[in-house]
Structure formats: structure tokens, C-alpha cells
């Protein structure tokens, strides 16, 4: 079982992959969420955790699902 830091890093890495697959920059996503690129980069680096609303919104924006972000293989 992963601890919170490991989980935040895993989710951040998976968000980064999904973002790049969509051809989006950190700055473009940050603007969508009304934050700076630096603030958004903390999610991808696992420094800050997403809340439920942010997780939902990022999944919609990147056409992915929480299972993919969390690395669930079920």
C-alpha cells in the first residue's frame, strides 16, 4: 500500500503523461483552473494533493479516469 506522498507522486506523474498526450502545457491547464503554472506544477510533482473537485475536473479535461491516475489495474 502506498503512503500519501507516494500516491501524490504517482497521480502527478500520471497527470503529466495524460496532459502531454493531449498536447497541453502546464500553463494552459493552470489557466483553465485559474491558477499559476507554478501552482499547477505542484500537483504534477506530488507536492500538493488534488481535492475531489480538482480530480474530477482534471479527468474531464484530460479525457481520463481516476483509475488511470491512481494506477488501478482492475
CSV table of C-alpha atoms in Angstrom, one decimal:
chain,number,residue,atom,x,y,z
A,1,UNK,CA,0.0,0.0,0.0
A,2,UNK,CA,1.3,3.4,-1.0
A,3,UNK,CA,1.6,6.2,1.5
A,4,UNK,CA,0.2,9.7,0.8
A,5,UNK,CA,3.5,11.1,-0.6
A,6,UNK,CA,4.0,8.1,-3.0
A,7,UNK,CA,0.3,8.3,-4.1
A,8,UNK,CA,0.5,12.0,-4.8
A,9,UNK,CA,3.7,11.5,-6.9
A,10,UNK,CA,2.0,8.6,-8.8
A,11,UNK,CA,-1.0,10.7,-9.5
A,12,UNK,CA,1.1,13.7,-10.5
A,13,UNK,CA,3.2,11.6,-12.9
A,14,UNK,CA,0.1,10.1,-14.5
A,15,UNK,CA,-1.5,13.6,-14.9
A,16,UNK,CA,1.7,14.7,-16.6
A,17,UNK,CA,1.6,11.8,-19.0
A,18,UNK,CA,-2.1,12.4,-19.8
A,19,UNK,CA,-1.5,16.2,-20.2
A,20,UNK,CA,1.3,15.6,-22.7
A,21,UNK,CA,-0.8,13.1,-24.6
A,22,UNK,CA,-3.4,15.8,-25.1
A,23,UNK,CA,-0.7,18.2,-26.3
A,24,UNK,CA,-1.3,20.7,-23.4
A,25,UNK,CA,1.2,22.7,-21.4
A,26,UNK,CA,1.1,23.2,-17.7
A,27,UNK,CA,0.4,26.9,-18.3
A,28,UNK,CA,-2.7,26.0,-20.4
A,29,UNK,CA,-4.1,23.7,-17.7
A,30,UNK,CA,-3.3,26.2,-15.0
A,31,UNK,CA,-5.2,28.9,-16.8
A,32,UNK,CA,-8.2,26.6,-17.0
A,33,UNK,CA,-8.1,26.2,-13.3
A,34,UNK,CA,-7.4,29.9,-12.6
A,35,UNK,CA,-4.0,29.3,-11.0
A,36,UNK,CA,-0.4,30.0,-12.0
A,37,UNK,CA,1.7,27.4,-13.8
A,38,UNK,CA,3.9,27.2,-10.7
A,39,UNK,CA,0.8,26.3,-8.5
A,40,UNK,CA,-0.3,23.7,-11.1
A,41,UNK,CA,3.2,22.1,-11.3
A,42,UNK,CA,3.0,21.3,-7.6
A,43,UNK,CA,0.2,18.8,-8.5
A,44,UNK,CA,2.3,17.1,-11.1
A,45,UNK,CA,5.3,17.0,-8.8
A,46,UNK,CA,3.3,15.4,-6.0
A,47,UNK,CA,3.9,18.4,-3.7
A,48,UNK,CA,0.1,19.2,-3.4
A,49,UNK,CA,-2.8,16.8,-3.4
A,50,UNK,CA,-5.9,17.3,-5.6
A,51,UNK,CA,-9.2,17.6,-3.9
A,52,UNK,CA,-12.3,15.8,-5.3
A,53,UNK,CA,-13.4,18.6,-7.5
A,54,UNK,CA,-10.0,19.2,-8.9
A,55,UNK,CA,-9.6,15.4,-9.6
A,56,UNK,CA,-13.0,15.3,-11.3
A,57,UNK,CA,-12.2,18.4,-13.4
A,58,UNK,CA,-8.7,17.2,-14.5
A,59,UNK,CA,-10.1,13.8,-15.5
A,60,UNK,CA,-12.7,15.5,-17.7
A,61,UNK,CA,-10.2,17.9,-19.2
A,62,UNK,CA,-7.7,15.2,-20.0
A,63,UNK,CA,-10.2,12.5,-21.0
A,64,UNK,CA,-9.0,10.1,-18.4
A,65,UNK,CA,-10.4,8.5,-15.3
A,66,UNK,CA,-9.4,8.3,-11.7
A,67,UNK,CA,-8.4,4.6,-12.1
A,68,UNK,CA,-5.8,5.6,-14.6
A,69,UNK,CA,-4.4,8.4,-12.4
A,70,UNK,CA,-4.3,6.1,-9.4
A,71,UNK,CA,-2.7,3.2,-11.3
A,72,UNK,CA,-5.6,0.9,-10.5
A,73,UNK,CA,-5.3,-2.2,-12.7
A,74,UNK,CA,-8.7,-3.7,-12.0
